[in-house]
Short mmCIF file of C-alpha atoms in Angstrom, two decimals:
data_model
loop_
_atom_site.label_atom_id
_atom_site.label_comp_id
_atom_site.label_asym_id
_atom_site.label_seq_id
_atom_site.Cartn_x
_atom_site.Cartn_y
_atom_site.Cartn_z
CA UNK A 1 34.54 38.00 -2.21
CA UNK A 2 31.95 40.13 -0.10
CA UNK A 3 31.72 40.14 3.68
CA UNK A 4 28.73 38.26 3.79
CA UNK A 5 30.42 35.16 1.94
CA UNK A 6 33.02 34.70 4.19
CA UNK A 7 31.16 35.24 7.45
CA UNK A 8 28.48 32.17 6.12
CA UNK A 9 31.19 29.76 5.22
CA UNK A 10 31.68 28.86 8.96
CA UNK A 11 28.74 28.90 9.48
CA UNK A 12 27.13 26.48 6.92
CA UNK A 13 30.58 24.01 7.88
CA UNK A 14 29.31 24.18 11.33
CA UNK A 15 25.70 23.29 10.17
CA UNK A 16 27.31 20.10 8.32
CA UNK A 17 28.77 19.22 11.20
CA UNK A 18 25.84 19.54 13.40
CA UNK A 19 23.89 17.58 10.87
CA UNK A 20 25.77 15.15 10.22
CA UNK A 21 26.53 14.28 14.04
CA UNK A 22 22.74 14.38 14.79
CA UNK A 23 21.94 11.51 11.80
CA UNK A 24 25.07 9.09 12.99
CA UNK A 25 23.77 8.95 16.85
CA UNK A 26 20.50 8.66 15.40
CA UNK A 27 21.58 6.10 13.48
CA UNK A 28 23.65 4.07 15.49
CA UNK A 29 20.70 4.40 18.12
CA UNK A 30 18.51 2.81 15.04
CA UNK A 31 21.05 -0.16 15.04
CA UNK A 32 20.76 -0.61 18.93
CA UNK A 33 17.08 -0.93 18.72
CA UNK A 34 17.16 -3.36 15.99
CA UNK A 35 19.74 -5.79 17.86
CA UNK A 36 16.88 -7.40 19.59
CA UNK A 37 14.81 -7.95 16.21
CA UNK A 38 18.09 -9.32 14.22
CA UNK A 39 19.00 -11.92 16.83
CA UNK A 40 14.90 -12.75 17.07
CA UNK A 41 14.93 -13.77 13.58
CA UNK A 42 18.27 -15.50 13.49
CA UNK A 43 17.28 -17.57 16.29
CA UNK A 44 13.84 -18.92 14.95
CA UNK A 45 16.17 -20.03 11.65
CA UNK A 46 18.58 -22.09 14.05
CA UNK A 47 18.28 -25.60 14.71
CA UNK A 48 17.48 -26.50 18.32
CA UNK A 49 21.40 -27.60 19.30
CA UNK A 50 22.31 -23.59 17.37
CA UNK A 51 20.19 -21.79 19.88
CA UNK A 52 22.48 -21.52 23.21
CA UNK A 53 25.40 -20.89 20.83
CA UNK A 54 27.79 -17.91 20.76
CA UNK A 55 27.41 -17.21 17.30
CA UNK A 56 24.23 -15.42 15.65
CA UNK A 57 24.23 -16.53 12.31
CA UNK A 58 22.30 -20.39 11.65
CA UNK A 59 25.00 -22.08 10.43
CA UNK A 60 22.05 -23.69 8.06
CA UNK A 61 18.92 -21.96 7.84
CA UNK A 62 15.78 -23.98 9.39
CA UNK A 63 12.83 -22.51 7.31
CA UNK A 64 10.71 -25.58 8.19
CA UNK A 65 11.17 -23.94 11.75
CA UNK A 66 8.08 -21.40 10.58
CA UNK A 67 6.17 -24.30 9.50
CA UNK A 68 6.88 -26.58 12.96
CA UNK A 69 4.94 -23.82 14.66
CA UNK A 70 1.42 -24.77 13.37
CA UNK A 71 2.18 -28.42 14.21
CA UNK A 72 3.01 -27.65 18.00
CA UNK A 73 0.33 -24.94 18.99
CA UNK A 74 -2.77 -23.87 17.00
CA UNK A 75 -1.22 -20.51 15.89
CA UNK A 76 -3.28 -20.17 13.03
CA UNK A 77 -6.77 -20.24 15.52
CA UNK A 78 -4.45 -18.12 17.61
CA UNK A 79 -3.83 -15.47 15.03
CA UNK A 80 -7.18 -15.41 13.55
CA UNK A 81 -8.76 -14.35 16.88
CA UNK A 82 -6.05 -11.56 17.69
CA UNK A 83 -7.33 -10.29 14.16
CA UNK A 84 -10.83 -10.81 14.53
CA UNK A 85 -10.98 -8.89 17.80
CA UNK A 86 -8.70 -6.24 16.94
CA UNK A 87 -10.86 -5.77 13.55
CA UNK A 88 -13.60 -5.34 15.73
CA UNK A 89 -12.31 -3.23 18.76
CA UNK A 90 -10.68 -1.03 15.72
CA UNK A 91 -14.09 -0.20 13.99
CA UNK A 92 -15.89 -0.16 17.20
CA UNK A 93 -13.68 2.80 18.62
CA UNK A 94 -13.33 4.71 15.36
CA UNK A 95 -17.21 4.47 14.91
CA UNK A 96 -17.80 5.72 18.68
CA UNK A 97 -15.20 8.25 18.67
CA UNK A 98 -15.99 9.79 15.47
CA UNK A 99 -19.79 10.18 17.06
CA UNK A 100 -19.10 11.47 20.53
CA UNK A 101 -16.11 14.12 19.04
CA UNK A 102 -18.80 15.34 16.49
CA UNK A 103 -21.14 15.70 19.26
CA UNK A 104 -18.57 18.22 21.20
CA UNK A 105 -16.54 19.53 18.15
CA UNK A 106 -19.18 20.40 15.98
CA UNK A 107 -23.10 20.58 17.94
CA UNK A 108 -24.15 23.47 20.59
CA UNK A 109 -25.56 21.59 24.12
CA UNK A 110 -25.69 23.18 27.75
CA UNK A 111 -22.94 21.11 29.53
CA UNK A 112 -20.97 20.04 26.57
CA UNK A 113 -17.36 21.63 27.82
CA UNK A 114 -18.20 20.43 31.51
CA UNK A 115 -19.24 16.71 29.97
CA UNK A 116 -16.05 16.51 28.00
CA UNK A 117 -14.04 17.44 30.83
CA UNK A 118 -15.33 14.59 32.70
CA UNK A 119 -14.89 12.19 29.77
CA UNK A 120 -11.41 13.57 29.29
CA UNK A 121 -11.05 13.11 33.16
CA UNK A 122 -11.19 9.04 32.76
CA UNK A 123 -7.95 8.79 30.58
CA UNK A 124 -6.11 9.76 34.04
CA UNK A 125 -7.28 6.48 35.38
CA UNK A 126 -4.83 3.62 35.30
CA UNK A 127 -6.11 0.73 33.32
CA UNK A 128 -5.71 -1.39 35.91
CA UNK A 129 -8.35 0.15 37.82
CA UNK A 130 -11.12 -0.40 35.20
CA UNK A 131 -10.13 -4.80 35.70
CA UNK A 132 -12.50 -5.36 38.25
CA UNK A 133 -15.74 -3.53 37.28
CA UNK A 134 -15.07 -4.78 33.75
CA UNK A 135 -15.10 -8.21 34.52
CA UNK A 136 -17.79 -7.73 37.21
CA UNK A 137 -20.10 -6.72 34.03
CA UNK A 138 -18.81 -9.38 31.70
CA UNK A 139 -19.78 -11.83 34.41
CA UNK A 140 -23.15 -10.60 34.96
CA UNK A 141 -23.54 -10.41 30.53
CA UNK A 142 -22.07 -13.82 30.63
CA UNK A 143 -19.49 -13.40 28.01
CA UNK A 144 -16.73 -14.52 30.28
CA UNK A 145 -14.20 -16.25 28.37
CA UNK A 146 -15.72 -15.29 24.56
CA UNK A 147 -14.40 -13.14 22.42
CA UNK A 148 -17.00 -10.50 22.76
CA UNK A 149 -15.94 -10.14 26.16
CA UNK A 150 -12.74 -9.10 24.61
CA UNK A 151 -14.45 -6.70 22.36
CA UNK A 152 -16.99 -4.96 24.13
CA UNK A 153 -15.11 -3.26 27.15
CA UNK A 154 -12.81 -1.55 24.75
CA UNK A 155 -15.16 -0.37 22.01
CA UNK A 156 -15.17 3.17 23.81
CA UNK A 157 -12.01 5.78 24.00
CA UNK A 158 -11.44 8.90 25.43
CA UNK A 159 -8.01 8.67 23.60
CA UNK A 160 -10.34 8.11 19.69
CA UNK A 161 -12.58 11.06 20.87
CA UNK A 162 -10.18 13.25 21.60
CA UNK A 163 -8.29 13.27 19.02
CA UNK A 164 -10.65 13.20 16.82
CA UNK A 165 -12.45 16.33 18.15
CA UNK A 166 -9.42 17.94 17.86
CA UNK A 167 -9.69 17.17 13.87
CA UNK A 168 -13.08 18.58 13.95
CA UNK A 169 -12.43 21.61 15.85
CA UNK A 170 -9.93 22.56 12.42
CA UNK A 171 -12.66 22.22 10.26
CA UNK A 172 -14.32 25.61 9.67
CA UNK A 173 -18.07 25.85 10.50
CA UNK A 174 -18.89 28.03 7.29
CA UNK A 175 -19.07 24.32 5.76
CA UNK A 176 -21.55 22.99 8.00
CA UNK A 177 -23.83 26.51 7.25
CA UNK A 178 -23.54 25.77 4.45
CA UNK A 179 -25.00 22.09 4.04
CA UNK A 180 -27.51 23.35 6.45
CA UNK A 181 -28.74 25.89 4.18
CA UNK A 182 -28.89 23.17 1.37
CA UNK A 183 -31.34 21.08 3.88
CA UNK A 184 -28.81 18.52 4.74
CA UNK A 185 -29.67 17.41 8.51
CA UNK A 186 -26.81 16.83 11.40
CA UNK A 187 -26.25 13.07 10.04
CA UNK A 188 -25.94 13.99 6.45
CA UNK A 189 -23.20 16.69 8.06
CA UNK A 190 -21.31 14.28 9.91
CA UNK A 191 -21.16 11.76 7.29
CA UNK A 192 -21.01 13.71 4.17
CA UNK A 193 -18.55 16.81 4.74
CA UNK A 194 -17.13 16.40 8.73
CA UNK A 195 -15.91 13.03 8.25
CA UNK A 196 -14.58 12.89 5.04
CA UNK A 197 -12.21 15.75 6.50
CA UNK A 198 -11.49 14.02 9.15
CA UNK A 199 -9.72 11.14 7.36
CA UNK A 200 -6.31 11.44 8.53
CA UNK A 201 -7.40 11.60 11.96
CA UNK A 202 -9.32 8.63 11.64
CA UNK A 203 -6.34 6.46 9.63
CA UNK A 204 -4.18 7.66 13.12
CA UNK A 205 -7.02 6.45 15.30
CA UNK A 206 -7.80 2.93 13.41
CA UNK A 207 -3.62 2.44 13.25
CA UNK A 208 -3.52 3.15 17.39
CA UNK A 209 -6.19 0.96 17.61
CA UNK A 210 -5.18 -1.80 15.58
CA UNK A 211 -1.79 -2.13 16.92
CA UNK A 212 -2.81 -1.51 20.63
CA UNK A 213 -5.75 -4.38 20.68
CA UNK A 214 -3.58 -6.79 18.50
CA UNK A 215 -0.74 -6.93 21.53
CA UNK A 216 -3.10 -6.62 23.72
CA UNK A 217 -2.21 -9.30 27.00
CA UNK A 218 -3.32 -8.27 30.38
CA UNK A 219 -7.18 -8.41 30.11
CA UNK A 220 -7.62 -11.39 27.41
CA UNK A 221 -5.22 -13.12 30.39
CA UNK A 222 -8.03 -12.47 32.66
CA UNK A 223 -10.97 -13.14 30.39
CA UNK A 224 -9.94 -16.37 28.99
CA UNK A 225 -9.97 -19.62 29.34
CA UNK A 226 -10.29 -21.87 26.88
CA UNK A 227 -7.47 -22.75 24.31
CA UNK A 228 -9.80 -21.72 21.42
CA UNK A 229 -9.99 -18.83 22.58
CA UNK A 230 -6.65 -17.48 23.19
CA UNK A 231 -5.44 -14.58 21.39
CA UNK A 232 -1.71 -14.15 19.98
CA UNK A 233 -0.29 -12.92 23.24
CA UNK A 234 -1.70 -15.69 25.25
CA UNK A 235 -1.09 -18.53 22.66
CA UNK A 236 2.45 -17.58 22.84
CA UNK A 237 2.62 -17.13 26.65
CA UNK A 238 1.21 -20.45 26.49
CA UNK A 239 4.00 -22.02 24.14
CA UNK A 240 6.58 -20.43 26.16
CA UNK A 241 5.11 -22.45 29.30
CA UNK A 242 4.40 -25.69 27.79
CA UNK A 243 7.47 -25.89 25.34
CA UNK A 244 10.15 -23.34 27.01
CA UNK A 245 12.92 -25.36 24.91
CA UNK A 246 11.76 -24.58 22.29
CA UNK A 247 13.39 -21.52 22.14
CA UNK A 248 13.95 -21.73 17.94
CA UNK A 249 10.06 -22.13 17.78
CA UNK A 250 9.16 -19.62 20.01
CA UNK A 251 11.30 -16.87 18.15
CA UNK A 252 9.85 -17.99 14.92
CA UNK A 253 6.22 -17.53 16.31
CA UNK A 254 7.34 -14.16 17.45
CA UNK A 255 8.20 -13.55 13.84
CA UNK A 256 5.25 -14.10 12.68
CA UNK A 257 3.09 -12.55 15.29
CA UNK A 258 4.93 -9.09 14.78
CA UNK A 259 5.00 -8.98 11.00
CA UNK A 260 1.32 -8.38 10.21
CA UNK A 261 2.44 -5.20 12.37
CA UNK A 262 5.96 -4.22 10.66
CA UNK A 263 4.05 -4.42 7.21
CA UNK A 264 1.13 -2.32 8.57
CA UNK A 265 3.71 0.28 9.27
CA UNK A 266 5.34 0.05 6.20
CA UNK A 267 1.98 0.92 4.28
CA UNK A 268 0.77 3.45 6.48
CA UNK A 269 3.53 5.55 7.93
CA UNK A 270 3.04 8.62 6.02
CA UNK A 271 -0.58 8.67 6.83
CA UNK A 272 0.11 7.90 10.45
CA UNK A 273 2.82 10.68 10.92
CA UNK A 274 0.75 13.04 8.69
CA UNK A 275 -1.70 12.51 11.11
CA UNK A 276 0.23 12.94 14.49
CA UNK A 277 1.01 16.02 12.93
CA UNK A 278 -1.99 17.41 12.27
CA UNK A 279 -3.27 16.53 15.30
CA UNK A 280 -0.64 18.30 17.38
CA UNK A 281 -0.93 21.21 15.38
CA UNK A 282 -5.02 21.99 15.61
CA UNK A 283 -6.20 22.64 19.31
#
């Protein structure tokens, strides 16, 4: 037995150790965050005299529960215009991002640093701030309490075009010589060879997007009014308000406003971290 083999046995024991400590807190910390999601979906199987008791498990599951909630509240209108306007928001701010970043990753201007500074400058600025000239504009466009109203404010990002430029910044400009030299013009660029590279950038953006616009409360709060209008978030504030007994129901609407999300992650993790990564990487 050489030197060398006896020094690295403590060592790789130690490693083991390490390891394996690291993945047990991790995963008991992966059980603690899924308490709250177990005991959601238990809760919208109980029946209504289950709900306040000590035990978690229905003692006889209530799948009709799932069914109940499209009798007491119009979820489906509900989760139809969550989609619609997060559909919308999400192709809006890819579309616009992917625009304005080729416009300071990839095109010479006097000003362009100095003008992406300033555009960079507005993701310091609390969203709150932006309420009141937002709806001051929506008022005087009259789309207060529609669903472009919802749409419109939020088909710009600083976040989209940032990251996005950062994407571009990797790519190298020998490909856009290139295509110029073959007569291809600064669209035919940006669509044919920058944003086809830009892919995983753009499945991170469209994912950020989605999910952030979907759960999005405070402003369709503010902007609307009408019951038909309501987005998931509101619809269920409004169930929790009109029917706060109904605590079986309300989990089981919960369930089903969150899985369109959980199954959404499930699909498109790997592009999503992929993309993170990327993107944290390229400066």
């Amino acid at each position: 037995m050489s030197p060398t083999d006896s020094s690295s046995r403590p060592q790789t024991g130690s490693w083991l150790a390490g390891a394996m400590g690291r993945y047990l807190a991790l995963s008991a910390l992966s059980m603690l965050m899924l308490i709250p999601f177990v005991w959601m979906v238990l809760t919208s199987l109980k029946s209504v005299s289950e709900v306040d008791a000590e035990h978690w498990i229905p003692s006889a599951p209530q799948w009709q529960n799932y069914r109940e909630v499209f009798n007491v509240i119009e979820f489906g209108r509900f989760y139809w215009n969550s989609i619609f306007v997060a559909s919308w928001v999400t192709f809006l701010q890819v579309l616009t991002s992917s625009l304005a970043a080729y416009g300071f990753a990839r095109l010479q201007w006097k000003g362009r640093d100095a003008v992406f500074l300033l555009y960079l400058g507005t993701m310091m600025l609390p969203g709150i701030v932006m309420i009141v000239p937002n709806y001051s504009i929506m008022i005087r466009l009259g789309l207060v309490d529609t669903l472009p109203g919802l749409i419109l404010p939020a088909a710009f990002t600083a976040f989209g075009t940032f990251l996005l430029r950062q994407f571009m910044l990797g790519i190298p400009r020998s490909l856009d010589e290139a295509a110029e030299i073959d007569g291809a013009n600064h669209w035919q660029i940006f669509w044919n060879v920058i944003l086809p590279l830009t892919r995983p950038g753009i499945v991170t953006l469209t994912i950020f997007s989605f999910i952030g616009n979907y759960n999005s409360f405070f402003w369709p709060l503010i902007m609307v009014r009408t019951m038909e209008r309501y987005t998931l978030p509101i619809g269920l504030l409004y169930f929790d308000s009109s029917r706060g007994q109904s605590t079986h129901l309300l989990m089981a609407a919960v369930t089903m406003a969150v899985l369109p999300m959980i199954v959404a992650f499930i699909f498109l993790q790997k592009q999503l971290i992929r993309g993170i990564q990327l993107g944290g990487v390229k400066g």
